[in-house]
Short mmCIF file of N, CA and C in Angstrom, two decimals:
data_model
loop_
_atom_site.label_atom_id
_atom_site.label_comp_id
_atom_site.label_asym_id
_atom_site.label_seq_id
_atom_site.Cartn_x
_atom_site.Cartn_y
_atom_site.Cartn_z
N UNK A 1211 20.43 3.97 -11.12
CA UNK A 1211 19.92 3.09 -10.09
C UNK A 1211 20.89 3.07 -8.89
N UNK A 1212 22.19 3.09 -9.18
CA UNK A 1212 23.15 3.10 -8.08
C UNK A 1212 23.04 4.37 -7.25
N UNK A 1213 22.79 5.48 -7.91
CA UNK A 1213 22.63 6.74 -7.18
C UNK A 1213 21.42 6.64 -6.24
N UNK A 1214 20.35 6.04 -6.73
CA UNK A 1214 19.15 5.90 -5.89
C UNK A 1214 19.40 4.95 -4.72
N UNK A 1215 20.22 3.91 -4.94
CA UNK A 1215 20.58 3.02 -3.83
C UNK A 1215 21.33 3.83 -2.78
N UNK A 1216 22.22 4.70 -3.23
CA UNK A 1216 22.96 5.57 -2.31
C UNK A 1216 22.05 6.49 -1.52
N UNK A 1217 20.93 6.84 -2.09
CA UNK A 1217 19.96 7.69 -1.40
C UNK A 1217 19.00 6.88 -0.53
N UNK A 1218 19.16 5.54 -0.53
CA UNK A 1218 18.35 4.71 0.36
C UNK A 1218 17.31 3.83 -0.31
N UNK A 1219 17.27 3.79 -1.63
CA UNK A 1219 16.27 2.95 -2.31
C UNK A 1219 16.49 1.48 -1.95
N UNK A 1220 15.42 0.79 -1.66
CA UNK A 1220 15.48 -0.63 -1.31
C UNK A 1220 14.98 -1.52 -2.43
N UNK A 1221 14.27 -0.95 -3.41
CA UNK A 1221 13.79 -1.70 -4.56
C UNK A 1221 13.46 -0.72 -5.67
N UNK A 1222 13.27 -1.27 -6.87
CA UNK A 1222 12.90 -0.48 -8.03
C UNK A 1222 11.67 -1.11 -8.67
N UNK A 1223 10.81 -0.27 -9.24
CA UNK A 1223 9.61 -0.74 -9.93
C UNK A 1223 9.72 -0.31 -11.38
N UNK A 1224 9.59 -1.28 -12.28
CA UNK A 1224 9.68 -0.97 -13.70
C UNK A 1224 8.38 -0.35 -14.21
N UNK A 1225 8.45 0.25 -15.35
CA UNK A 1225 7.27 0.65 -16.11
C UNK A 1225 6.65 -0.64 -16.65
N UNK A 1226 5.41 -0.62 -17.10
CA UNK A 1226 4.80 -1.80 -17.69
C UNK A 1226 5.65 -2.34 -18.83
N UNK A 1227 5.86 -3.64 -18.86
CA UNK A 1227 6.80 -4.26 -19.79
C UNK A 1227 6.06 -4.94 -20.95
N UNK A 1228 6.30 -4.45 -22.15
CA UNK A 1228 5.87 -5.14 -23.36
C UNK A 1228 7.05 -5.38 -24.29
N UNK A 1229 8.23 -4.93 -23.87
CA UNK A 1229 9.47 -5.16 -24.62
C UNK A 1229 10.47 -5.81 -23.68
N UNK A 1230 10.49 -7.15 -23.64
CA UNK A 1230 11.35 -7.82 -22.67
C UNK A 1230 12.84 -7.61 -22.94
N UNK A 1231 13.23 -7.39 -24.18
CA UNK A 1231 14.65 -7.24 -24.49
C UNK A 1231 15.25 -6.01 -23.81
N UNK A 1232 14.52 -4.92 -23.78
CA UNK A 1232 15.02 -3.71 -23.12
C UNK A 1232 15.19 -3.97 -21.62
N UNK A 1233 14.25 -4.70 -21.00
CA UNK A 1233 14.35 -5.00 -19.56
C UNK A 1233 15.50 -5.95 -19.28
N UNK A 1234 15.70 -6.93 -20.15
CA UNK A 1234 16.82 -7.86 -19.98
C UNK A 1234 18.14 -7.10 -20.01
N UNK A 1235 18.28 -6.20 -20.95
CA UNK A 1235 19.51 -5.41 -21.05
C UNK A 1235 19.71 -4.55 -19.80
N UNK A 1236 18.65 -3.91 -19.34
CA UNK A 1236 18.75 -3.07 -18.14
C UNK A 1236 19.16 -3.89 -16.93
N UNK A 1237 18.52 -5.03 -16.71
CA UNK A 1237 18.82 -5.86 -15.53
C UNK A 1237 20.25 -6.38 -15.59
N UNK A 1238 20.67 -6.87 -16.75
CA UNK A 1238 22.03 -7.39 -16.87
C UNK A 1238 23.08 -6.29 -16.71
N UNK A 1239 22.82 -5.10 -17.25
CA UNK A 1239 23.75 -3.97 -17.07
C UNK A 1239 23.82 -3.56 -15.60
N UNK A 1240 22.66 -3.53 -14.94
CA UNK A 1240 22.59 -3.18 -13.52
C UNK A 1240 23.38 -4.21 -12.70
N UNK A 1241 23.21 -5.49 -13.02
CA UNK A 1241 23.93 -6.55 -12.30
C UNK A 1241 25.44 -6.40 -12.48
N UNK A 1242 25.88 -6.15 -13.70
CA UNK A 1242 27.32 -6.00 -13.97
C UNK A 1242 27.89 -4.79 -13.25
N UNK A 1243 27.15 -3.70 -13.23
CA UNK A 1243 27.61 -2.49 -12.55
C UNK A 1243 27.71 -2.73 -11.04
N UNK A 1244 26.71 -3.40 -10.48
CA UNK A 1244 26.75 -3.72 -9.05
C UNK A 1244 27.95 -4.61 -8.72
N UNK A 1245 28.20 -5.62 -9.55
CA UNK A 1245 29.36 -6.51 -9.34
C UNK A 1245 30.67 -5.72 -9.40
N UNK A 1246 30.78 -4.83 -10.37
CA UNK A 1246 32.03 -4.08 -10.54
C UNK A 1246 32.30 -3.13 -9.38
N UNK A 1247 31.23 -2.72 -8.68
CA UNK A 1247 31.38 -1.78 -7.56
C UNK A 1247 31.25 -2.46 -6.21
N UNK A 1248 31.03 -3.78 -6.21
CA UNK A 1248 30.90 -4.51 -4.95
C UNK A 1248 29.63 -4.19 -4.19
N UNK A 1249 28.58 -3.89 -4.91
CA UNK A 1249 27.28 -3.53 -4.31
C UNK A 1249 26.31 -4.69 -4.49
N UNK A 1250 25.55 -4.98 -3.46
CA UNK A 1250 24.50 -6.00 -3.57
C UNK A 1250 23.31 -5.36 -4.28
N UNK A 1251 22.86 -5.95 -5.40
CA UNK A 1251 21.74 -5.35 -6.13
C UNK A 1251 20.45 -5.38 -5.32
N UNK A 1252 19.67 -4.35 -5.47
CA UNK A 1252 18.34 -4.28 -4.84
C UNK A 1252 17.33 -4.94 -5.77
N UNK A 1253 16.21 -5.32 -5.21
CA UNK A 1253 15.16 -6.02 -5.96
C UNK A 1253 14.57 -5.10 -7.04
N UNK A 1254 14.27 -5.70 -8.17
CA UNK A 1254 13.57 -5.02 -9.26
C UNK A 1254 12.20 -5.68 -9.41
N UNK A 1255 11.16 -4.88 -9.22
CA UNK A 1255 9.79 -5.36 -9.41
C UNK A 1255 9.42 -5.14 -10.87
N UNK A 1256 9.13 -6.22 -11.55
CA UNK A 1256 8.75 -6.17 -12.96
C UNK A 1256 7.25 -5.93 -13.05
N UNK A 1257 6.85 -4.89 -13.78
CA UNK A 1257 5.44 -4.52 -13.87
C UNK A 1257 4.84 -5.04 -15.17
N UNK A 1258 3.68 -5.66 -15.03
CA UNK A 1258 2.94 -6.17 -16.18
C UNK A 1258 1.52 -5.62 -16.12
N UNK A 1259 0.98 -5.26 -17.28
CA UNK A 1259 -0.33 -4.60 -17.36
C UNK A 1259 -1.16 -5.25 -18.46
N UNK A 1260 -2.29 -5.89 -18.11
CA UNK A 1260 -3.15 -6.44 -19.16
C UNK A 1260 -3.80 -5.31 -19.97
N UNK A 1261 -4.05 -5.59 -21.23
CA UNK A 1261 -4.66 -4.59 -22.12
C UNK A 1261 -5.56 -5.31 -23.10
N UNK A 1262 -6.80 -4.90 -23.21
CA UNK A 1262 -7.72 -5.53 -24.14
C UNK A 1262 -8.45 -4.55 -25.04
N UNK A 1263 -8.13 -3.27 -24.92
CA UNK A 1263 -8.82 -2.25 -25.71
C UNK A 1263 -7.81 -1.23 -26.23
N UNK A 1264 -8.11 -0.69 -27.37
CA UNK A 1264 -7.23 0.34 -27.94
C UNK A 1264 -7.20 1.58 -27.05
N UNK A 1265 -8.31 1.87 -26.41
CA UNK A 1265 -8.37 3.01 -25.49
C UNK A 1265 -7.41 2.80 -24.31
N UNK A 1266 -7.38 1.58 -23.79
CA UNK A 1266 -6.46 1.25 -22.69
C UNK A 1266 -5.02 1.35 -23.18
N UNK A 1267 -4.76 0.86 -24.38
CA UNK A 1267 -3.41 0.92 -24.95
C UNK A 1267 -2.96 2.37 -25.11
N UNK A 1268 -3.84 3.24 -25.59
CA UNK A 1268 -3.50 4.65 -25.73
C UNK A 1268 -3.14 5.26 -24.37
N UNK A 1269 -3.90 4.90 -23.34
CA UNK A 1269 -3.61 5.41 -22.00
C UNK A 1269 -2.26 4.89 -21.50
N UNK A 1270 -1.98 3.62 -21.76
CA UNK A 1270 -0.70 3.05 -21.34
C UNK A 1270 0.45 3.79 -22.02
N UNK A 1271 0.30 4.09 -23.29
CA UNK A 1271 1.33 4.84 -24.00
C UNK A 1271 1.47 6.25 -23.41
N UNK A 1272 0.34 6.86 -23.08
CA UNK A 1272 0.37 8.19 -22.48
C UNK A 1272 1.12 8.15 -21.15
N UNK A 1273 0.99 7.04 -20.42
CA UNK A 1273 1.71 6.89 -19.15
C UNK A 1273 3.22 6.70 -19.36
N UNK A 1274 3.62 6.43 -20.59
CA UNK A 1274 5.04 6.28 -20.90
C UNK A 1274 5.48 4.86 -21.19
N UNK A 1275 4.55 3.92 -21.21
CA UNK A 1275 4.92 2.54 -21.51
C UNK A 1275 5.25 2.42 -22.99
N UNK A 1276 6.32 1.69 -23.27
CA UNK A 1276 6.73 1.43 -24.65
C UNK A 1276 6.14 0.09 -25.08
N UNK A 1277 5.28 0.13 -26.08
CA UNK A 1277 4.64 -1.08 -26.58
C UNK A 1277 5.03 -1.23 -28.05
N UNK A 1278 5.86 -2.24 -28.36
CA UNK A 1278 6.28 -2.43 -29.75
C UNK A 1278 5.07 -2.70 -30.66
N UNK A 1279 5.19 -2.29 -31.89
CA UNK A 1279 4.11 -2.48 -32.86
C UNK A 1279 3.71 -3.94 -32.98
N UNK A 1280 4.69 -4.85 -32.99
CA UNK A 1280 4.35 -6.28 -33.14
C UNK A 1280 3.51 -6.77 -31.96
N UNK A 1281 3.74 -6.25 -30.76
CA UNK A 1281 2.95 -6.65 -29.59
C UNK A 1281 1.53 -6.11 -29.72
N UNK A 1282 1.42 -4.87 -30.11
CA UNK A 1282 0.12 -4.25 -30.30
C UNK A 1282 -0.70 -5.00 -31.35
N UNK A 1283 -0.07 -5.34 -32.47
CA UNK A 1283 -0.77 -6.07 -33.53
C UNK A 1283 -1.20 -7.45 -33.05
N UNK A 1284 -0.35 -8.11 -32.31
CA UNK A 1284 -0.69 -9.45 -31.81
C UNK A 1284 -1.89 -9.40 -30.86
N UNK A 1285 -1.90 -8.41 -29.99
CA UNK A 1285 -3.01 -8.27 -29.04
C UNK A 1285 -4.33 -8.08 -29.78
N UNK A 1286 -4.37 -7.15 -30.71
CA UNK A 1286 -5.65 -6.81 -31.34
C UNK A 1286 -6.03 -7.73 -32.49
N UNK A 1287 -5.08 -8.51 -33.00
CA UNK A 1287 -5.41 -9.54 -33.98
C UNK A 1287 -6.24 -10.65 -33.30
N UNK A 1288 -6.12 -10.78 -32.00
CA UNK A 1288 -6.88 -11.80 -31.26
C UNK A 1288 -8.39 -11.55 -31.33
N UNK A 1289 -8.80 -10.33 -31.61
CA UNK A 1289 -10.23 -10.02 -31.72
C UNK A 1289 -10.87 -10.78 -32.88
N UNK A 1290 -10.05 -11.19 -33.85
CA UNK A 1290 -10.55 -11.93 -35.01
C UNK A 1290 -10.69 -13.42 -34.72
N UNK A 1291 -10.14 -13.87 -33.62
CA UNK A 1291 -10.15 -15.30 -33.27
C UNK A 1291 -11.23 -15.56 -32.23
N UNK A 1292 -12.21 -16.41 -32.54
CA UNK A 1292 -13.29 -16.67 -31.58
C UNK A 1292 -12.82 -17.44 -30.33
N UNK A 1293 -11.62 -18.01 -30.38
CA UNK A 1293 -11.10 -18.78 -29.25
C UNK A 1293 -10.42 -17.92 -28.18
N UNK A 1294 -10.11 -16.68 -28.51
CA UNK A 1294 -9.40 -15.83 -27.55
C UNK A 1294 -9.89 -14.40 -27.67
N UNK A 1295 -9.41 -13.55 -26.82
CA UNK A 1295 -9.77 -12.13 -26.84
C UNK A 1295 -8.49 -11.31 -26.73
N UNK A 1296 -8.55 -10.03 -27.06
CA UNK A 1296 -7.36 -9.19 -26.93
C UNK A 1296 -6.77 -9.19 -25.51
N UNK A 1297 -7.63 -9.14 -24.49
CA UNK A 1297 -7.10 -9.11 -23.13
C UNK A 1297 -6.42 -10.44 -22.79
N UNK A 1298 -6.98 -11.56 -23.25
CA UNK A 1298 -6.33 -12.86 -23.02
C UNK A 1298 -4.99 -12.93 -23.75
N UNK A 1299 -4.95 -12.38 -24.96
CA UNK A 1299 -3.69 -12.39 -25.72
C UNK A 1299 -2.65 -11.51 -25.04
N UNK A 1300 -3.07 -10.37 -24.48
CA UNK A 1300 -2.10 -9.52 -23.77
C UNK A 1300 -1.55 -10.24 -22.55
N UNK A 1301 -2.40 -11.02 -21.87
CA UNK A 1301 -1.92 -11.80 -20.72
C UNK A 1301 -0.94 -12.87 -21.17
N UNK A 1302 -1.24 -13.52 -22.29
CA UNK A 1302 -0.31 -14.51 -22.83
C UNK A 1302 1.03 -13.86 -23.17
N UNK A 1303 0.97 -12.71 -23.78
CA UNK A 1303 2.19 -11.97 -24.13
C UNK A 1303 2.98 -11.59 -22.87
N UNK A 1304 2.27 -11.17 -21.82
CA UNK A 1304 2.93 -10.84 -20.55
C UNK A 1304 3.60 -12.07 -19.94
N UNK A 1305 2.93 -13.22 -20.00
CA UNK A 1305 3.54 -14.45 -19.49
C UNK A 1305 4.80 -14.80 -20.27
N UNK A 1306 4.73 -14.71 -21.58
CA UNK A 1306 5.90 -14.98 -22.42
C UNK A 1306 7.03 -13.98 -22.12
N UNK A 1307 6.67 -12.72 -21.90
CA UNK A 1307 7.68 -11.70 -21.60
C UNK A 1307 8.40 -11.99 -20.29
N UNK A 1308 7.64 -12.41 -19.27
CA UNK A 1308 8.29 -12.76 -18.00
C UNK A 1308 9.23 -13.95 -18.20
N UNK A 1309 8.77 -14.97 -18.91
CA UNK A 1309 9.64 -16.13 -19.15
C UNK A 1309 10.91 -15.72 -19.88
N UNK A 1310 10.77 -14.84 -20.87
CA UNK A 1310 11.94 -14.37 -21.63
C UNK A 1310 12.89 -13.59 -20.72
N UNK A 1311 12.35 -12.74 -19.86
CA UNK A 1311 13.19 -11.96 -18.93
C UNK A 1311 13.92 -12.90 -17.97
N UNK A 1312 13.22 -13.88 -17.45
CA UNK A 1312 13.85 -14.82 -16.51
C UNK A 1312 14.96 -15.61 -17.19
N UNK A 1313 14.73 -16.03 -18.43
CA UNK A 1313 15.77 -16.74 -19.18
C UNK A 1313 16.96 -15.83 -19.46
N UNK A 1314 16.68 -14.60 -19.86
CA UNK A 1314 17.74 -13.67 -20.26
C UNK A 1314 18.54 -13.09 -19.12
N UNK A 1315 18.03 -13.20 -17.90
CA UNK A 1315 18.75 -12.65 -16.74
C UNK A 1315 19.15 -13.72 -15.75
N UNK A 1316 18.98 -14.99 -16.13
CA UNK A 1316 19.27 -16.10 -15.21
C UNK A 1316 20.71 -16.01 -14.69
N UNK A 1317 20.84 -16.08 -13.39
CA UNK A 1317 22.16 -16.10 -12.76
C UNK A 1317 22.84 -14.75 -12.64
N UNK A 1318 22.16 -13.67 -13.00
CA UNK A 1318 22.82 -12.36 -12.94
C UNK A 1318 22.92 -11.82 -11.52
N UNK A 1319 22.11 -12.33 -10.60
CA UNK A 1319 22.20 -11.92 -9.21
C UNK A 1319 21.24 -10.83 -8.79
N UNK A 1320 20.42 -10.33 -9.70
CA UNK A 1320 19.45 -9.30 -9.34
C UNK A 1320 18.16 -9.98 -8.89
N UNK A 1321 17.71 -9.73 -7.65
CA UNK A 1321 16.44 -10.33 -7.20
C UNK A 1321 15.27 -9.66 -7.93
N UNK A 1322 14.34 -10.49 -8.37
CA UNK A 1322 13.19 -9.98 -9.13
C UNK A 1322 11.90 -10.24 -8.38
N UNK A 1323 10.96 -9.34 -8.55
CA UNK A 1323 9.63 -9.49 -7.98
C UNK A 1323 8.60 -9.09 -9.02
N UNK A 1324 7.34 -9.15 -8.66
CA UNK A 1324 6.26 -8.87 -9.61
C UNK A 1324 5.36 -7.75 -9.13
N UNK A 1325 4.88 -7.01 -10.09
CA UNK A 1325 3.87 -5.98 -9.88
C UNK A 1325 2.93 -6.08 -11.08
N UNK A 1326 1.65 -6.34 -10.83
CA UNK A 1326 0.68 -6.40 -11.92
C UNK A 1326 -0.35 -5.31 -11.64
N UNK A 1327 -0.53 -4.44 -12.62
CA UNK A 1327 -1.40 -3.28 -12.43
C UNK A 1327 -2.55 -3.30 -13.42
N UNK A 1328 -3.65 -2.72 -12.97
CA UNK A 1328 -4.77 -2.47 -13.86
C UNK A 1328 -4.83 -0.96 -14.09
N UNK A 1329 -4.86 -0.56 -15.33
CA UNK A 1329 -4.98 0.87 -15.63
C UNK A 1329 -6.31 1.15 -16.30
N UNK A 1330 -7.25 0.23 -16.14
CA UNK A 1330 -8.52 0.28 -16.83
C UNK A 1330 -9.68 0.17 -15.85
N UNK A 1331 -10.80 0.69 -16.25
CA UNK A 1331 -12.02 0.53 -15.47
C UNK A 1331 -12.92 -0.56 -16.01
N UNK A 1332 -12.47 -1.25 -17.06
CA UNK A 1332 -13.27 -2.30 -17.66
C UNK A 1332 -13.10 -3.62 -16.90
N UNK A 1333 -14.22 -4.28 -16.66
CA UNK A 1333 -14.24 -5.47 -15.81
C UNK A 1333 -13.31 -6.57 -16.31
N UNK A 1334 -13.31 -6.84 -17.62
CA UNK A 1334 -12.49 -7.94 -18.12
C UNK A 1334 -11.00 -7.65 -17.94
N UNK A 1335 -10.60 -6.39 -18.07
CA UNK A 1335 -9.19 -6.04 -17.87
C UNK A 1335 -8.82 -6.06 -16.38
N UNK A 1336 -9.75 -5.67 -15.53
CA UNK A 1336 -9.50 -5.74 -14.09
C UNK A 1336 -9.38 -7.19 -13.64
N UNK A 1337 -10.32 -8.03 -14.08
CA UNK A 1337 -10.26 -9.46 -13.74
C UNK A 1337 -8.98 -10.10 -14.27
N UNK A 1338 -8.58 -9.70 -15.47
CA UNK A 1338 -7.35 -10.25 -16.05
C UNK A 1338 -6.14 -9.93 -15.19
N UNK A 1339 -6.16 -8.80 -14.51
CA UNK A 1339 -5.05 -8.42 -13.64
C UNK A 1339 -4.86 -9.45 -12.54
N UNK A 1340 -5.95 -9.87 -11.93
CA UNK A 1340 -5.87 -10.85 -10.84
C UNK A 1340 -5.39 -12.21 -11.34
N UNK A 1341 -5.92 -12.65 -12.47
CA UNK A 1341 -5.51 -13.94 -13.04
C UNK A 1341 -4.05 -13.88 -13.49
N UNK A 1342 -3.68 -12.77 -14.10
CA UNK A 1342 -2.30 -12.63 -14.58
C UNK A 1342 -1.31 -12.67 -13.42
N UNK A 1343 -1.65 -12.02 -12.31
CA UNK A 1343 -0.73 -12.05 -11.17
C UNK A 1343 -0.49 -13.48 -10.70
N UNK A 1344 -1.56 -14.26 -10.58
CA UNK A 1344 -1.40 -15.65 -10.14
C UNK A 1344 -0.54 -16.44 -11.12
N UNK A 1345 -0.78 -16.24 -12.42
CA UNK A 1345 0.01 -16.96 -13.43
C UNK A 1345 1.48 -16.55 -13.36
N UNK A 1346 1.74 -15.25 -13.28
CA UNK A 1346 3.12 -14.78 -13.25
C UNK A 1346 3.83 -15.22 -11.97
N UNK A 1347 3.10 -15.24 -10.87
CA UNK A 1347 3.68 -15.69 -9.61
C UNK A 1347 4.15 -17.14 -9.74
N UNK A 1348 3.34 -17.98 -10.37
CA UNK A 1348 3.73 -19.38 -10.57
C UNK A 1348 4.95 -19.47 -11.47
N UNK A 1349 4.99 -18.70 -12.55
CA UNK A 1349 6.14 -18.72 -13.46
C UNK A 1349 7.40 -18.31 -12.72
N UNK A 1350 7.32 -17.23 -11.94
CA UNK A 1350 8.49 -16.74 -11.21
C UNK A 1350 8.96 -17.77 -10.18
N UNK A 1351 8.04 -18.35 -9.44
CA UNK A 1351 8.42 -19.34 -8.42
C UNK A 1351 8.93 -20.63 -9.06
N UNK A 1352 8.31 -21.06 -10.15
CA UNK A 1352 8.79 -22.26 -10.85
C UNK A 1352 10.21 -22.06 -11.35
N UNK A 1353 10.52 -20.85 -11.76
CA UNK A 1353 11.84 -20.55 -12.33
C UNK A 1353 12.95 -20.75 -11.29
N UNK A 1354 12.61 -20.66 -10.03
CA UNK A 1354 13.61 -20.85 -8.97
C UNK A 1354 14.16 -22.27 -8.98
N UNK A 1355 13.40 -23.21 -9.53
CA UNK A 1355 13.89 -24.57 -9.66
C UNK A 1355 13.78 -25.42 -8.41
N UNK A 1356 13.02 -24.97 -7.43
CA UNK A 1356 12.84 -25.77 -6.23
C UNK A 1356 11.36 -25.74 -5.84
N UNK A 1357 10.93 -26.73 -5.08
CA UNK A 1357 9.52 -26.76 -4.66
C UNK A 1357 9.16 -25.49 -3.89
N UNK A 1358 7.92 -25.07 -4.02
CA UNK A 1358 7.48 -23.86 -3.33
C UNK A 1358 6.04 -24.01 -2.88
N UNK A 1359 5.68 -23.18 -1.93
CA UNK A 1359 4.33 -23.15 -1.41
C UNK A 1359 4.01 -21.70 -1.04
N UNK A 1360 2.81 -21.29 -1.33
CA UNK A 1360 2.35 -19.96 -0.96
C UNK A 1360 1.40 -20.11 0.21
N UNK A 1361 1.61 -19.32 1.24
CA UNK A 1361 0.72 -19.35 2.41
C UNK A 1361 0.07 -17.99 2.59
N UNK A 1362 -1.22 -18.01 2.83
CA UNK A 1362 -1.94 -16.81 3.18
C UNK A 1362 -2.47 -17.00 4.60
N UNK A 1363 -2.61 -15.94 5.32
CA UNK A 1363 -3.07 -16.03 6.70
C UNK A 1363 -4.20 -15.04 6.94
N UNK A 1364 -5.10 -15.40 7.87
CA UNK A 1364 -6.14 -14.46 8.29
C UNK A 1364 -5.48 -13.32 9.04
N UNK A 1365 -5.83 -12.14 8.64
CA UNK A 1365 -5.29 -10.94 9.27
C UNK A 1365 -6.47 -10.24 9.93
N UNK A 1366 -6.37 -9.92 11.22
CA UNK A 1366 -7.51 -9.26 11.87
C UNK A 1366 -7.78 -7.91 11.24
N UNK A 1367 -9.04 -7.54 11.26
CA UNK A 1367 -9.42 -6.24 10.71
C UNK A 1367 -8.69 -5.13 11.45
N UNK A 1368 -8.28 -4.14 10.70
CA UNK A 1368 -7.63 -2.99 11.30
C UNK A 1368 -8.22 -1.73 10.70
N UNK A 1369 -8.14 -0.67 11.41
CA UNK A 1369 -8.68 0.60 10.92
C UNK A 1369 -7.51 1.47 10.50
N UNK A 1370 -7.58 1.94 9.25
CA UNK A 1370 -6.48 2.78 8.78
C UNK A 1370 -6.71 4.23 9.20
N UNK A 1371 -5.84 5.12 8.78
CA UNK A 1371 -5.85 6.51 9.24
C UNK A 1371 -7.08 7.28 8.81
N UNK A 1372 -7.74 6.85 7.73
CA UNK A 1372 -8.92 7.60 7.29
C UNK A 1372 -10.22 6.90 7.67
N UNK A 1373 -10.15 5.91 8.58
CA UNK A 1373 -11.35 5.32 9.13
C UNK A 1373 -11.94 4.17 8.33
N UNK A 1374 -11.20 3.61 7.40
CA UNK A 1374 -11.70 2.46 6.65
C UNK A 1374 -11.27 1.19 7.36
N UNK A 1375 -12.17 0.23 7.40
CA UNK A 1375 -11.83 -1.07 7.96
C UNK A 1375 -11.29 -1.94 6.85
N UNK A 1376 -10.17 -2.59 7.12
CA UNK A 1376 -9.59 -3.50 6.14
C UNK A 1376 -9.54 -4.89 6.75
N UNK A 1377 -10.03 -5.86 6.02
CA UNK A 1377 -9.94 -7.25 6.47
C UNK A 1377 -9.43 -8.08 5.32
N UNK A 1378 -8.72 -9.13 5.63
CA UNK A 1378 -8.15 -9.99 4.60
C UNK A 1378 -8.47 -11.43 4.95
N UNK A 1379 -9.24 -12.09 4.10
CA UNK A 1379 -9.51 -13.52 4.28
C UNK A 1379 -8.53 -14.27 3.40
N UNK A 1380 -7.91 -15.28 3.96
CA UNK A 1380 -6.84 -15.93 3.22
C UNK A 1380 -6.90 -17.44 3.36
N UNK A 1381 -6.12 -18.12 2.52
CA UNK A 1381 -6.10 -19.58 2.52
C UNK A 1381 -4.68 -20.06 2.26
N UNK A 1382 -4.34 -21.20 2.82
CA UNK A 1382 -3.04 -21.82 2.55
C UNK A 1382 -3.23 -22.81 1.41
N UNK A 1383 -2.35 -22.77 0.42
CA UNK A 1383 -2.50 -23.61 -0.76
C UNK A 1383 -1.15 -24.06 -1.27
N UNK A 1384 -0.99 -25.35 -1.48
CA UNK A 1384 0.24 -25.87 -2.08
C UNK A 1384 0.25 -25.59 -3.56
N UNK A 1385 1.46 -25.51 -4.12
CA UNK A 1385 1.63 -25.30 -5.56
C UNK A 1385 0.93 -26.37 -6.37
N UNK A 1386 1.01 -27.62 -5.93
CA UNK A 1386 0.45 -28.72 -6.70
C UNK A 1386 -1.03 -28.97 -6.40
N UNK A 1387 -1.58 -28.28 -5.42
CA UNK A 1387 -2.99 -28.43 -5.06
C UNK A 1387 -3.82 -27.60 -6.03
N UNK A 1388 -4.64 -28.25 -6.81
CA UNK A 1388 -5.44 -27.51 -7.79
C UNK A 1388 -6.75 -27.00 -7.19
N UNK A 1389 -7.08 -27.44 -6.00
CA UNK A 1389 -8.29 -26.95 -5.35
C UNK A 1389 -8.02 -25.60 -4.71
N UNK A 1390 -8.97 -24.70 -4.77
CA UNK A 1390 -8.86 -23.46 -4.04
C UNK A 1390 -10.05 -23.38 -3.11
N UNK A 1391 -9.77 -23.41 -1.83
CA UNK A 1391 -10.82 -23.48 -0.83
C UNK A 1391 -11.64 -22.19 -0.82
N UNK A 1392 -10.98 -21.07 -0.78
CA UNK A 1392 -11.66 -19.77 -0.84
C UNK A 1392 -10.68 -18.74 -1.37
N UNK A 1393 -11.18 -17.68 -1.89
CA UNK A 1393 -10.33 -16.67 -2.50
C UNK A 1393 -9.90 -15.62 -1.49
N UNK A 1394 -8.79 -14.99 -1.81
CA UNK A 1394 -8.34 -13.87 -1.01
C UNK A 1394 -9.25 -12.69 -1.32
N UNK A 1395 -9.80 -12.08 -0.28
CA UNK A 1395 -10.69 -10.93 -0.50
C UNK A 1395 -10.25 -9.79 0.40
N UNK A 1396 -10.37 -8.61 -0.13
CA UNK A 1396 -10.09 -7.42 0.67
C UNK A 1396 -11.39 -6.66 0.79
N UNK A 1397 -11.73 -6.30 2.00
CA UNK A 1397 -12.99 -5.65 2.27
C UNK A 1397 -12.71 -4.26 2.83
N UNK A 1398 -13.38 -3.26 2.31
CA UNK A 1398 -13.18 -1.90 2.79
C UNK A 1398 -14.54 -1.27 3.07
N UNK A 1399 -14.68 -0.67 4.24
CA UNK A 1399 -15.90 0.03 4.60
C UNK A 1399 -15.53 1.37 5.19
N UNK A 1400 -16.32 2.37 4.91
CA UNK A 1400 -16.12 3.68 5.54
C UNK A 1400 -16.92 3.73 6.84
N UNK A 1401 -16.29 4.24 7.87
CA UNK A 1401 -16.98 4.44 9.16
C UNK A 1401 -17.44 5.88 9.21
N UNK A 1402 -18.67 6.06 9.58
CA UNK A 1402 -19.22 7.43 9.67
C UNK A 1402 -19.54 7.76 11.09
#
């Protein structure tokens, strides 16, 4: 990581995390190495990926994600419970993993961010990605220990290099406000 900083890296993105202990060790080792060399650590974006199907899990493994057997069993054991589903259990596991990482790296000095990815074409797993990001964002911001607020702003439509129009509708919402006036939407159209 230090070599990449020397080459100009401004942040790092992790592989999907289902083993928080390995990430805790990496972050703490990185922090100690930066301190010993007098280097300010760059941000590490922690990646989380919802999974609700064995096919999705196989693809995640093919991508190189390490998923411990106990995590895999916990996710798919949820299929037997009428109160939850495998994708909901994977989101719960991801939330617990972030909390564990935040506890295990508290005060180390490495700035952390979030990346939530969907590697599936299934609607429930895609929807879970959006919900998981909001949940993890709250966990990360709550961990800071001070009041916070997220602001979204209307961004005028712009045309990208390949002729698609992008527009973003946004809303300002306090952390303690449980009402959501409207959702953030991204709109894309091809111009012909």
